[in-house]
Coordinates of C-alpha atoms in Angstrom, one line a residue:
M1 CA 0.0 0.0 0.0
L2 CA 1.2 3.5 -0.9
D3 CA 1.0 6.4 1.6
I4 CA 0.4 9.2 -0.8
I5 CA 0.8 12.6 0.9
H6 CA -0.1 14.8 -2.1
Q7 CA -1.0 14.4 -5.7
D8 CA -1.8 16.8 -8.5
D9 CA -1.2 17.1 -12.2
A10 CA 2.4 18.2 -11.6
F11 CA 3.8 15.8 -9.0
V12 CA 3.2 13.1 -6.4
V13 CA 4.6 13.0 -2.9
V14 CA 4.8 9.6 -1.2
D15 CA 5.9 8.6 2.3
K16 CA 8.5 5.9 1.8
S17 CA 9.0 3.3 4.6
A18 CA 12.5 2.2 5.7
G19 CA 13.6 -1.0 4.1
L20 CA 12.0 -0.3 0.7
L21 CA 14.2 0.7 -2.2
T22 CA 13.2 3.9 -3.9
V23 CA 14.2 2.6 -7.4
P24 CA 14.9 -0.9 -8.7
G25 CA 18.3 -2.4 -7.8
R26 CA 20.4 -4.8 -9.8
G27 CA 18.9 -8.3 -10.0
P28 CA 15.4 -9.8 -10.0
D29 CA 15.2 -9.8 -6.2
K30 CA 15.6 -6.0 -6.1
Q31 CA 12.7 -5.0 -8.4
D32 CA 10.2 -4.3 -5.6
C33 CA 10.6 -0.6 -5.0
L34 CA 8.6 2.6 -4.4
Y35 CA 8.9 3.7 -8.0
N36 CA 7.6 0.4 -9.5
R37 CA 4.7 0.4 -7.0
L38 CA 3.8 3.9 -7.8
L39 CA 3.9 3.2 -11.6
V40 CA 0.8 0.9 -11.1
E41 CA -1.3 3.9 -10.0
F42 CA 0.5 6.7 -11.8
P43 CA 2.1 5.4 -15.1
D44 CA 3.4 8.9 -15.9
V45 CA 5.6 9.4 -12.8
L46 CA 9.3 10.3 -13.2
M47 CA 12.1 10.2 -10.6
V48 CA 13.2 13.5 -9.1
H49 CA 15.3 12.3 -6.1
R50 CA 15.9 9.2 -4.0
L51 CA 16.2 8.1 -0.4
D52 CA 18.5 5.3 0.8
M53 CA 16.8 2.0 1.4
D54 CA 17.1 2.3 5.2
T55 CA 15.8 5.8 5.2
S56 CA 12.1 6.6 5.6
G57 CA 10.6 9.9 4.4
L58 CA 8.9 11.9 1.7
V59 CA 9.9 11.2 -1.9
L60 CA 8.9 13.6 -4.7
F61 CA 7.9 12.3 -8.2
A62 CA 7.2 14.5 -11.3
R63 CA 4.4 13.8 -13.7
S64 CA 6.0 15.3 -16.8
P65 CA 9.5 15.8 -18.2
E66 CA 9.2 19.5 -17.8
V67 CA 8.3 19.3 -14.1
Q68 CA 11.0 16.7 -13.6
R69 CA 13.7 19.0 -15.1
N70 CA 12.5 22.0 -13.0
L71 CA 12.4 20.1 -9.8
S72 CA 15.7 18.3 -10.5
M73 CA 17.4 21.7 -11.1
Q74 CA 16.0 22.9 -7.8
F75 CA 17.6 20.0 -6.0
E76 CA 20.9 20.4 -8.0
K77 CA 21.0 24.1 -7.1
R78 CA 20.3 23.2 -3.4
E79 CA 17.1 25.3 -3.5
V80 CA 15.2 22.5 -1.7
D81 CA 15.5 22.3 2.0
K82 CA 15.7 18.7 3.4
T83 CA 15.4 17.8 7.0
Y84 CA 16.5 14.4 8.4
M85 CA 16.0 13.0 11.9
A86 CA 18.2 10.3 13.4
L87 CA 18.1 8.4 16.7
V88 CA 21.7 8.2 17.9
E89 CA 23.1 5.8 20.5
G90 CA 25.9 6.9 22.7
I91 CA 27.1 10.2 24.0
V92 CA 27.1 13.3 21.7
E93 CA 29.3 15.9 23.2
Q94 CA 28.0 18.9 21.3
D95 CA 24.4 20.3 21.0
E96 CA 24.9 21.3 17.3
G97 CA 27.5 21.2 14.6
L98 CA 28.4 21.3 10.9
I99 CA 29.8 18.5 8.8
D100 CA 31.4 19.8 5.6
Y101 CA 33.4 17.3 3.6
P102 CA 33.3 16.4 -0.1
M103 CA 32.0 12.9 -0.6
R104 CA 32.0 10.3 -3.4
K105 CA 30.9 6.6 -3.7
D106 CA 33.5 4.1 -2.6
M107 CA 33.8 2.1 -5.8
E108 CA 35.6 -0.8 -4.0
Q109 CA 32.7 -1.1 -1.4
R110 CA 29.6 -0.7 -3.5
L111 CA 27.1 -2.8 -1.6
P112 CA 25.6 -1.2 0.3
P113 CA 26.7 2.0 -1.4
Y114 CA 29.4 3.3 0.9
L115 CA 30.7 6.9 0.7
L116 CA 34.1 8.3 1.5
I117 CA 35.7 11.7 1.9
D118 CA 37.5 12.7 -1.3
C119 CA 38.8 16.3 -1.4
V120 CA 39.8 16.0 -5.1
R121 CA 36.9 14.1 -6.7
G122 CA 34.1 14.3 -4.1
K123 CA 31.0 16.4 -4.4
P124 CA 30.1 19.0 -1.8
A125 CA 28.2 17.5 1.1
V126 CA 27.2 19.8 3.9
T127 CA 25.2 18.8 6.9
E128 CA 24.1 21.2 9.7
W129 CA 22.9 19.2 12.7
E130 CA 21.4 19.9 16.1
G131 CA 20.3 17.8 18.9
V132 CA 16.6 18.0 19.8
G133 CA 16.6 15.9 22.9
R134 CA 18.6 13.5 25.1

């Protein structure tokens, strides 16, 4: 069952549960995903962005190539604000912070897709964080 948060002629917003792929993976055992499930109800949907398999949250799908281009450019230009919440085990010394390191996929450790810091070939990756409770 899909948890559709919003739908109109331009886009569809779906709440993805943790443990579900956003798009199909490699192999026949990785074809069940949010995108394929959504295609049954909305055969015109196009990907705009993804969430990792273990991440739950809202995923935005376009309903035309023009809307997909527009929304994808907003993501690329970082005009879209994203908020993530995480439950952390252990002691976090600070109440807030900034993580600013260029990241890229680790091609030697692809499954799950691991990332590593690479100041030469990495893409900008900035995360501002704050604790909301202890």
